[in-house]
Amino acid sequence: MSQALRFSATHIDDLAKKILSSGVDSTVLLGADLAKLAARIPSSEQVTPEALVHLALLNDALCVAERAIHQDGVISEAEIAYVEPLAREAHKYLSRVRSVYRETIDLDKHGVALFLDQHAKDTQRFGGKCRGTAWLGLHVCQRAAEASGDSIYVDQYRDLVSRTLDELYGEIGSGTPERRREIVAELGELLPPPEPTRDLREAAYCATDSAEVFHAVAHSAEVFTSDPFDVDTIHKDARFAFGRLLDRASEAKFGKILLIKGEAGSGKTHLMRAFRNQTHGEHLGFAGYMQMSTRVSNYARYILSNLIESWDRPYWGDAIPESALTCLSDAVAGHLPPELLRELQDQGLGYDALHALVNRGADRLLGLAPLENADVDVLRMMLYLQRREPARRARVLKFLRCEPLNDYERSLVGGAYPPSGEEGPAQMLTHLGRLVAM
């Protein structure tokens, strides 16, 4: 197996192409000295910046290979077979810069061993003992990384050298462990160690400028926002039970209660958040949220107030930023003919014409089977919300909360009176429940 192993020059070619396509100016990549060298060589020699980048990378790999191969003074057939692709590619580019290699060495005639021996002893530019061009390929990668802000060039260079060392000192059997450690130490002084890969979740959790990810208690305001960190396998039984109730809700003759019991911090509010996101995310209904209280005299009013406050929130976060009430209004108004709906949304409509149109629209809705049992005043409020007018919307919300309206406020909603008395909130809850069940 070791005799069949050969150096892959493709990795160097890929890295060179990636560097050259980085958008970094070639003068920056090569450095001042090498750029001047390229400018002095006649154009007929085809010493382009591209050729010099290839040569710099090939020369680094060739020097590493020669230090391993020449340590014991004997070059084996396995070593020759391994290094031949690298030697041929390096000789091709080196011959453009150094005429001596082009004129005195023919690899097919003289063989790879002679080329390796001559290059290893060469003290001139791009020779094995030239300090000026030692690790030049690494320097090119470092310049590309620094100028582009992308460490991929240095990372791929590190992989290239590591692979070469592993193959030569491991599978081929060249050199000694001491020589390998010597090369690694030399590289370590020039090449910073790779930054450990950080888990993206850890980075998000620890970032000082990011939103808080985890905390001990879920607050009520969070129920109305999406939860990207929700794990649906946690409290799986409770989620399944809720989903089953949700699927049967539209056909149920009576209301259902799902009791969630648990200690503080066990995830009850988190489940409420998940339930609301499921309901709204799948467009299955309208969810409200409130915390239990023993300090209210009229619990129906307390429930109604919290329900309207919940429905005045975005229906489903950034995906559907309109409030749940607006979505309910759109669903109700969607039963009207398009021409009537366009007229209803006409901002130039006068008060009397608007109220007459709303009454006509509400009567038309009552004639539809799904809405025949709906409260006519609640239907009118849904149609007034189609106007998207803040002042009128504020009075509609007061009406739905069964709060008293003065004469001016009632004039904005067609003179309607909200349900009053102790039974008013319970009646409104019934009306709204029937409406969303349509």
Tab-separated table of N, CA and C in Angstrom, residues 26-161:
chain	number	residue	atom	x	y	z
A	26	SER	N	-2.506	41.179	-6.017
A	26	SER	CA	-1.370	40.259	-6.138
A	26	SER	C	-0.107	40.824	-5.506
A	27	THR	N	0.064	42.155	-5.545
A	27	THR	CA	1.247	42.766	-4.916
A	27	THR	C	1.233	42.532	-3.413
A	28	VAL	N	0.049	42.578	-2.823
A	28	VAL	CA	-0.084	42.315	-1.389
A	28	VAL	C	0.203	40.849	-1.099
A	29	LEU	N	-0.307	39.955	-1.932
A	29	LEU	CA	-0.097	38.524	-1.720
A	29	LEU	C	1.379	38.158	-1.785
A	30	LEU	N	2.077	38.673	-2.789
A	30	LEU	CA	3.468	38.273	-3.020
A	30	LEU	C	4.445	38.984	-2.097
A	31	GLY	N	4.119	40.168	-1.632
A	31	GLY	CA	5.071	40.941	-0.866
A	31	GLY	C	5.944	41.760	-1.802
A	32	ALA	N	6.588	42.770	-1.261
A	32	ALA	CA	7.349	43.703	-2.100
A	32	ALA	C	8.478	43.021	-2.866
A	33	ASP	N	9.280	42.169	-2.194
A	33	ASP	CA	10.447	41.561	-2.848
A	33	ASP	C	10.043	40.655	-4.001
A	34	LEU	N	9.066	39.808	-3.780
A	34	LEU	CA	8.657	38.864	-4.817
A	34	LEU	C	7.953	39.582	-5.967
A	35	ALA	N	7.209	40.639	-5.658
A	35	ALA	CA	6.564	41.413	-6.715
A	35	ALA	C	7.602	42.073	-7.610
A	36	LYS	N	8.700	42.566	-7.007
A	36	LYS	CA	9.779	43.155	-7.807
A	36	LYS	C	10.459	42.104	-8.673
A	37	LEU	N	10.623	40.903	-8.122
A	37	LEU	CA	11.227	39.812	-8.889
A	37	LEU	C	10.384	39.499	-10.121
A	38	ALA	N	9.092	39.423	-9.943
A	38	ALA	CA	8.205	39.124	-11.069
A	38	ALA	C	8.281	40.209	-12.123
A	39	ALA	N	8.457	41.463	-11.680
A	39	ALA	CA	8.525	42.571	-12.630
A	39	ALA	C	9.819	42.550	-13.433
A	40	ARG	N	10.913	42.017	-12.850
A	40	ARG	CA	12.212	42.006	-13.535
A	40	ARG	C	12.331	40.887	-14.559
A	41	ILE	N	11.599	39.809	-14.382
A	41	ILE	CA	11.736	38.657	-15.275
A	41	ILE	C	11.000	38.941	-16.584
A	42	PRO	N	11.608	38.678	-17.734
A	42	PRO	CA	10.962	38.932	-19.027
A	42	PRO	C	9.613	38.221	-19.119
A	43	SER	N	8.670	38.877	-19.785
A	43	SER	CA	7.331	38.309	-19.905
A	43	SER	C	7.326	36.997	-20.660
A	44	SER	N	8.334	36.765	-21.479
A	44	SER	CA	8.398	35.517	-22.240
A	44	SER	C	8.551	34.306	-21.330
A	45	GLU	N	9.009	34.515	-20.105
A	45	GLU	CA	9.191	33.413	-19.162
A	45	GLU	C	7.875	33.018	-18.483
A	46	GLN	N	6.833	33.818	-18.690
A	46	GLN	CA	5.505	33.528	-18.138
A	46	GLN	C	5.514	33.439	-16.606
A	47	VAL	N	6.298	34.329	-15.987
A	47	VAL	CA	6.325	34.375	-14.523
A	47	VAL	C	5.260	35.374	-14.066
A	48	THR	N	4.062	34.913	-14.007
A	48	THR	CA	2.930	35.731	-13.581
A	48	THR	C	2.751	35.622	-12.071
A	49	PRO	N	1.994	36.532	-11.464
A	49	PRO	CA	1.690	36.375	-10.039
A	49	PRO	C	1.066	35.019	-9.734
A	50	GLU	N	0.230	34.527	-10.644
A	50	GLU	CA	-0.381	33.216	-10.450
A	50	GLU	C	0.679	32.124	-10.366
A	51	ALA	N	1.674	32.206	-11.262
A	51	ALA	CA	2.746	31.205	-11.266
A	51	ALA	C	3.563	31.269	-9.985
A	52	LEU	N	3.809	32.482	-9.469
A	52	LEU	CA	4.609	32.628	-8.252
A	52	LEU	C	3.856	32.111	-7.024
A	53	VAL	N	2.545	32.293	-6.985
A	53	VAL	CA	1.762	31.749	-5.868
A	53	VAL	C	1.834	30.227	-5.888
A	54	HIS	N	1.666	29.625	-7.064
A	54	HIS	CA	1.792	28.171	-7.186
A	54	HIS	C	3.181	27.720	-6.750
A	55	LEU	N	4.207	28.418	-7.233
A	55	LEU	CA	5.582	28.023	-6.919
A	55	LEU	C	5.866	28.139	-5.429
A	56	ALA	N	5.375	29.200	-4.790
A	56	ALA	CA	5.615	29.381	-3.353
A	56	ALA	C	5.037	28.214	-2.557
A	57	LEU	N	3.828	27.793	-2.887
A	57	LEU	CA	3.200	26.673	-2.183
A	57	LEU	C	3.906	25.355	-2.489
A	58	LEU	N	4.253	25.140	-3.754
A	58	LEU	CA	4.949	23.905	-4.146
A	58	LEU	C	6.321	23.823	-3.495
A	59	ASN	N	7.010	24.953	-3.421
A	59	ASN	CA	8.357	24.959	-2.849
A	59	ASN	C	8.325	24.626	-1.362
A	60	ASP	N	7.317	25.126	-0.641
A	60	ASP	CA	7.190	24.783	0.780
A	60	ASP	C	7.019	23.280	0.957
A	61	ALA	N	6.100	22.700	0.183
A	61	ALA	CA	5.855	21.259	0.290
A	61	ALA	C	7.087	20.458	-0.111
A	62	LEU	N	7.793	20.928	-1.141
A	62	LEU	CA	8.995	20.222	-1.601
A	62	LEU	C	10.089	20.256	-0.538
A	63	CYS	N	10.273	21.385	0.125
A	63	CYS	CA	11.291	21.492	1.178
A	63	CYS	C	10.972	20.559	2.344
A	64	VAL	N	9.682	20.470	2.715
A	64	VAL	CA	9.278	19.550	3.780
A	64	VAL	C	9.593	18.116	3.385
A	65	ALA	N	9.269	17.756	2.151
A	65	ALA	CA	9.521	16.392	1.678
A	65	ALA	C	11.012	16.080	1.644
A	66	GLU	N	11.812	17.021	1.187
A	66	GLU	CA	13.264	16.784	1.085
A	66	GLU	C	13.893	16.600	2.461
A	67	ARG	N	13.453	17.324	3.444
A	67	ARG	CA	14.017	17.182	4.785
A	67	ARG	C	13.738	15.799	5.354
A	68	ALA	N	12.609	15.229	4.983
A	68	ALA	CA	12.294	13.875	5.445
A	68	ALA	C	13.053	12.825	4.649
A	69	ILE	N	13.090	12.991	3.342
A	69	ILE	CA	13.671	11.974	2.462
A	69	ILE	C	15.182	11.884	2.601
A	70	HIS	N	15.869	13.026	2.755
A	70	HIS	CA	17.333	13.044	2.740
A	70	HIS	C	17.964	12.793	4.103
A	71	GLN	N	17.164	12.579	5.130
A	71	GLN	CA	17.743	12.458	6.467
A	71	GLN	C	18.676	11.259	6.589
A	72	ASP	N	18.277	10.125	6.011
A	72	ASP	CA	19.118	8.930	6.152
A	72	ASP	C	20.087	8.744	4.999
A	73	GLY	N	20.112	9.685	4.046
A	73	GLY	CA	21.054	9.606	2.929
A	73	GLY	C	20.659	8.628	1.846
A	74	VAL	N	19.540	7.960	1.986
A	74	VAL	CA	19.093	6.977	0.993
A	74	VAL	C	17.652	7.310	0.602
A	75	ILE	N	17.393	7.344	-0.716
A	75	ILE	CA	16.040	7.616	-1.201
A	75	ILE	C	15.439	6.307	-1.682
A	76	SER	N	14.382	5.879	-1.035
A	76	SER	CA	13.753	4.603	-1.389
A	76	SER	C	12.828	4.769	-2.593
A	77	GLU	N	12.450	3.629	-3.164
A	77	GLU	CA	11.519	3.662	-4.295
A	77	GLU	C	10.165	4.227	-3.868
A	78	ALA	N	9.757	3.917	-2.656
A	78	ALA	CA	8.481	4.439	-2.156
A	78	ALA	C	8.531	5.959	-2.036
A	79	GLU	N	9.669	6.482	-1.587
A	79	GLU	CA	9.816	7.932	-1.467
A	79	GLU	C	9.820	8.601	-2.835
A	80	ILE	N	10.514	7.985	-3.799
A	80	ILE	CA	10.544	8.532	-5.160
A	80	ILE	C	9.132	8.542	-5.749
A	81	ALA	N	8.416	7.428	-5.587
A	81	ALA	CA	7.067	7.329	-6.133
A	81	ALA	C	6.141	8.362	-5.490
A	82	TYR	N	6.304	8.574	-4.190
A	82	TYR	CA	5.445	9.523	-3.489
A	82	TYR	C	5.700	10.952	-3.949
A	83	VAL	N	6.972	11.349	-4.026
A	83	VAL	CA	7.319	12.741	-4.257
A	83	VAL	C	7.328	13.131	-5.731
A	84	GLU	N	7.277	12.158	-6.641
A	84	GLU	CA	7.409	12.476	-8.072
A	84	GLU	C	6.370	13.484	-8.569
A	85	PRO	N	5.065	13.348	-8.263
A	85	PRO	CA	4.105	14.359	-8.738
A	85	PRO	C	4.434	15.759	-8.235
A	86	LEU	N	4.885	15.865	-6.997
A	86	LEU	CA	5.265	17.155	-6.436
A	86	LEU	C	6.496	17.700	-7.140
A	87	ALA	N	7.493	16.845	-7.361
A	87	ALA	CA	8.730	17.274	-8.010
A	87	ALA	C	8.471	17.765	-9.431
A	88	ARG	N	7.649	17.060	-10.169
A	88	ARG	CA	7.372	17.459	-11.554
A	88	ARG	C	6.634	18.799	-11.605
A	89	GLU	N	5.687	18.980	-10.717
A	89	GLU	CA	4.938	20.242	-10.705
A	89	GLU	C	5.837	21.393	-10.271
A	90	ALA	N	6.676	21.173	-9.251
A	90	ALA	CA	7.596	22.210	-8.784
A	90	ALA	C	8.629	22.543	-9.857
A	91	HIS	N	9.149	21.528	-10.551
A	91	HIS	CA	10.141	21.745	-11.613
A	91	HIS	C	9.544	22.590	-12.736
A	92	LYS	N	8.273	22.369	-13.057
A	92	LYS	CA	7.618	23.121	-14.130
A	92	LYS	C	7.586	24.615	-13.814
A	93	TYR	N	7.231	24.971	-12.586
A	93	TYR	CA	7.160	26.386	-12.227
A	93	TYR	C	8.537	26.955	-11.921
A	94	LEU	N	9.403	26.144	-11.313
A	94	LEU	CA	10.740	26.613	-10.958
A	94	LEU	C	11.559	26.940	-12.199
A	95	SER	N	11.341	26.217	-13.285
A	95	SER	CA	12.092	26.447	-14.521
A	95	SER	C	11.797	27.813	-15.121
A	96	ARG	N	10.670	28.406	-14.789
A	96	ARG	CA	10.353	29.735	-15.305
A	96	ARG	C	11.154	30.822	-14.591
A	97	VAL	N	11.472	30.577	-13.315
A	97	VAL	CA	12.177	31.571	-12.508
A	97	VAL	C	13.685	31.349	-12.528
A	98	ARG	N	14.103	30.088	-12.533
A	98	ARG	CA	15.528	29.726	-12.490
A	98	ARG	C	15.873	28.929	-13.745
A	99	SER	N	16.577	29.550	-14.673
A	99	SER	CA	16.895	28.889	-15.944
A	99	SER	C	17.767	27.662	-15.763
A	100	VAL	N	18.520	27.596	-14.655
A	100	VAL	CA	19.410	26.460	-14.439
A	100	VAL	C	18.629	25.152	-14.362
A	101	TYR	N	17.434	25.208	-13.806
A	101	TYR	CA	16.625	23.987	-13.714
A	101	TYR	C	16.057	23.595	-15.076
A	102	ARG	N	15.784	24.607	-15.869
A	102	ARG	CA	15.263	24.320	-17.200
A	102	ARG	C	16.356	23.767	-18.118
A	103	GLU	N	17.591	24.248	-17.936
A	103	GLU	CA	18.679	23.917	-18.859
A	103	GLU	C	19.470	22.682	-18.454
A	104	THR	N	19.499	22.345	-17.170
A	104	THR	CA	20.387	21.256	-16.726
A	104	THR	C	19.670	19.999	-16.262
A	105	ILE	N	18.382	20.111	-15.979
A	105	ILE	CA	17.690	18.936	-15.433
A	105	ILE	C	16.462	18.612	-16.274
A	106	ASP	N	16.468	17.404	-16.801
A	106	ASP	CA	15.308	16.844	-17.500
A	106	ASP	C	14.833	15.665	-16.658
A	107	LEU	N	13.673	15.819	-16.032
A	107	LEU	CA	13.219	14.782	-15.107
A	107	LEU	C	13.053	13.430	-15.789
A	108	ASP	N	12.586	13.428	-17.010
A	108	ASP	CA	12.421	12.154	-17.714
A	108	ASP	C	13.766	11.494	-17.997
A	109	LYS	N	14.799	12.322	-18.195
A	109	LYS	CA	16.126	11.789	-18.534
A	109	LYS	C	16.979	11.531	-17.297
A	110	HIS	N	17.011	12.502	-16.394
A	110	HIS	CA	17.901	12.417	-15.237
A	110	HIS	C	17.226	11.826	-13.997
A	111	GLY	N	15.912	11.838	-13.973
A	111	GLY	CA	15.203	11.265	-12.838
A	111	GLY	C	14.907	12.269	-11.738
A	112	VAL	N	14.012	11.877	-10.855
A	112	VAL	CA	13.566	12.749	-9.771
A	112	VAL	C	14.641	12.919	-8.710
A	113	ALA	N	15.420	11.878	-8.450
A	113	ALA	CA	16.411	11.922	-7.368
A	113	ALA	C	17.430	13.029	-7.585
A	114	LEU	N	17.894	13.213	-8.838
A	114	LEU	CA	18.879	14.258	-9.125
A	114	LEU	C	18.289	15.637	-8.875
A	115	PHE	N	17.053	15.830	-9.284
A	115	PHE	CA	16.394	17.114	-9.057
A	115	PHE	C	16.257	17.395	-7.568
A	116	LEU	N	15.853	16.394	-6.788
A	116	LEU	CA	15.711	16.584	-5.347
A	116	LEU	C	17.040	16.925	-4.697
A	117	ASP	N	18.096	16.258	-5.126
A	117	ASP	CA	19.420	16.499	-4.555
A	117	ASP	C	19.888	17.914	-4.861
A	118	GLN	N	19.716	18.343	-6.122
A	118	GLN	CA	20.162	19.684	-6.505
A	118	GLN	C	19.347	20.753	-5.795
A	119	HIS	N	18.038	20.565	-5.733
A	119	HIS	CA	17.181	21.563	-5.100
A	119	HIS	C	17.445	21.646	-3.603
A	120	ALA	N	17.680	20.524	-2.953
A	120	ALA	CA	17.910	20.522	-1.506
A	120	ALA	C	19.183	21.276	-1.134
A	121	LYS	N	20.187	21.305	-2.029
A	121	LYS	CA	21.468	21.976	-1.753
A	121	LYS	C	21.495	23.412	-2.264
A	122	ASP	N	20.478	23.817	-3.002
A	122	ASP	CA	20.447	25.126	-3.657
A	122	ASP	C	20.218	26.233	-2.635
A	123	THR	N	21.129	27.233	-2.635
A	123	THR	CA	21.005	28.356	-1.697
A	123	THR	C	20.416	29.603	-2.352
A	124	GLN	N	20.136	29.509	-3.648
A	124	GLN	CA	19.574	30.653	-4.351
A	124	GLN	C	18.051	30.682	-4.171
A	125	ARG	N	17.453	31.725	-4.753
A	125	ARG	CA	16.019	31.928	-4.585
A	125	ARG	C	15.224	30.688	-4.985
A	126	PHE	N	14.307	30.278	-4.117
A	126	PHE	CA	13.474	29.086	-4.266
A	126	PHE	C	14.280	27.790	-4.217
A	127	GLY	N	15.481	27.859	-3.669
A	127	GLY	CA	16.251	26.648	-3.426
A	127	GLY	C	15.922	26.101	-2.049
A	128	GLY	N	16.288	24.838	-1.816
A	128	GLY	CA	15.960	24.206	-0.551
A	128	GLY	C	16.627	24.843	0.645
A	129	LYS	N	17.771	25.521	0.451
A	129	LYS	CA	18.498	26.149	1.560
A	129	LYS	C	18.444	27.668	1.510
A	130	CYS	N	17.573	28.220	0.694
A	130	CYS	CA	17.442	29.679	0.610
A	130	CYS	C	16.553	30.179	1.743
A	131	ARG	N	17.129	30.984	2.638
A	131	ARG	CA	16.351	31.504	3.757
A	131	ARG	C	15.329	32.553	3.312
A	132	GLY	N	15.650	33.261	2.235
A	132	GLY	CA	14.767	34.329	1.780
A	132	GLY	C	13.417	33.846	1.276
A	133	THR	N	13.388	32.618	0.741
A	133	THR	CA	12.113	32.090	0.226
A	133	THR	C	11.591	30.925	1.066
A	134	ALA	N	12.206	30.687	2.230
A	134	ALA	CA	11.729	29.610	3.103
A	134	ALA	C	10.330	29.942	3.620
A	135	TRP	N	9.447	28.976	3.549
A	135	TRP	CA	8.058	29.113	3.996
A	135	TRP	C	7.334	30.272	3.307
A	136	LEU	N	7.710	30.552	2.078
A	136	LEU	CA	7.081	31.657	1.361
A	136	LEU	C	5.602	31.370	1.089
A	137	GLY	N	5.284	30.107	0.832
A	137	GLY	CA	3.882	29.751	0.614
A	137	GLY	C	3.030	30.061	1.834
A	138	LEU	N	3.590	29.803	3.021
A	138	LEU	CA	2.878	30.124	4.256
A	138	LEU	C	2.640	31.622	4.358
A	139	HIS	N	3.659	32.417	4.030
A	139	HIS	CA	3.515	33.871	4.119
A	139	HIS	C	2.444	34.379	3.153
A	140	VAL	N	2.361	33.779	1.966
A	140	VAL	CA	1.323	34.167	1.006
A	140	VAL	C	-0.063	33.885	1.597
A	141	CYS	N	-0.215	32.715	2.216
A	141	CYS	CA	-1.501	32.360	2.832
A	141	CYS	C	-1.849	33.305	3.973
A	142	GLN	N	-0.845	33.673	4.754
A	142	GLN	CA	-1.090	34.580	5.871
A	142	GLN	C	-1.505	35.966	5.378
A	143	ARG	N	-0.867	36.440	4.297
A	143	ARG	CA	-1.248	37.742	3.743
A	143	ARG	C	-2.679	37.700	3.206
A	144	ALA	N	-3.032	36.601	2.546
A	144	ALA	CA	-4.394	36.464	2.017
A	144	ALA	C	-5.411	36.457	3.154
A	145	ALA	N	-5.084	35.756	4.240
A	145	ALA	CA	-6.000	35.680	5.379
A	145	ALA	C	-6.150	37.033	6.059
A	146	GLU	N	-5.038	37.742	6.222
A	146	GLU	CA	-5.073	39.034	6.897
A	146	GLU	C	-5.821	40.071	6.068
A	147	ALA	N	-5.577	40.086	4.753
A	147	ALA	CA	-6.205	41.090	3.889
A	147	ALA	C	-7.692	40.825	3.685
A	148	SER	N	-8.080	39.556	3.667
A	148	SER	CA	-9.483	39.208	3.406
A	148	SER	C	-10.292	39.012	4.679
A	149	GLY	N	-9.598	38.831	5.802
A	149	GLY	CA	-10.301	38.554	7.047
A	149	GLY	C	-10.817	37.133	7.147
A	150	ASP	N	-10.311	36.243	6.288
A	150	ASP	CA	-10.766	34.850	6.251
A	150	ASP	C	-9.573	33.934	6.509
A	151	SER	N	-9.651	33.131	7.560
A	151	SER	CA	-8.533	32.264	7.942
A	151	SER	C	-8.478	30.970	7.148
A	152	ILE	N	-9.371	30.798	6.171
A	152	ILE	CA	-9.439	29.523	5.456
A	152	ILE	C	-8.146	29.202	4.720
A	153	TYR	N	-7.422	30.234	4.273
A	153	TYR	CA	-6.193	29.998	3.512
A	153	TYR	C	-5.108	29.404	4.410
A	154	VAL	N	-4.980	29.940	5.616
A	154	VAL	CA	-4.007	29.405	6.571
A	154	VAL	C	-4.441	28.020	7.042
A	155	ASP	N	-5.732	27.843	7.253
A	155	ASP	CA	-6.234	26.541	7.701
A	155	ASP	C	-5.958	25.457	6.664
A	156	GLN	N	-6.178	25.765	5.394
A	156	GLN	CA	-5.929	24.767	4.348
A	156	GLN	C	-4.437	24.508	4.177
A	157	TYR	N	-3.620	25.542	4.377
A	157	TYR	CA	-2.167	25.341	4.317
A	157	TYR	C	-1.723	24.407	5.439
A	158	ARG	N	-2.257	24.636	6.629
A	158	ARG	CA	-1.914	23.780	7.766
A	158	ARG	C	-2.306	22.326	7.475
A	159	ASP	N	-3.478	22.135	6.896
A	159	ASP	CA	-3.919	20.781	6.548
A	159	ASP	C	-2.995	20.149	5.514
A	160	LEU	N	-2.544	20.951	4.549
A	160	LEU	CA	-1.661	20.452	3.490
A	160	LEU	C	-0.340	19.951	4.059
A	161	VAL	N	0.278	20.755	4.909
A	161	VAL	CA	1.566	20.364	5.493
A	161	VAL	C	1.387	19.182	6.440
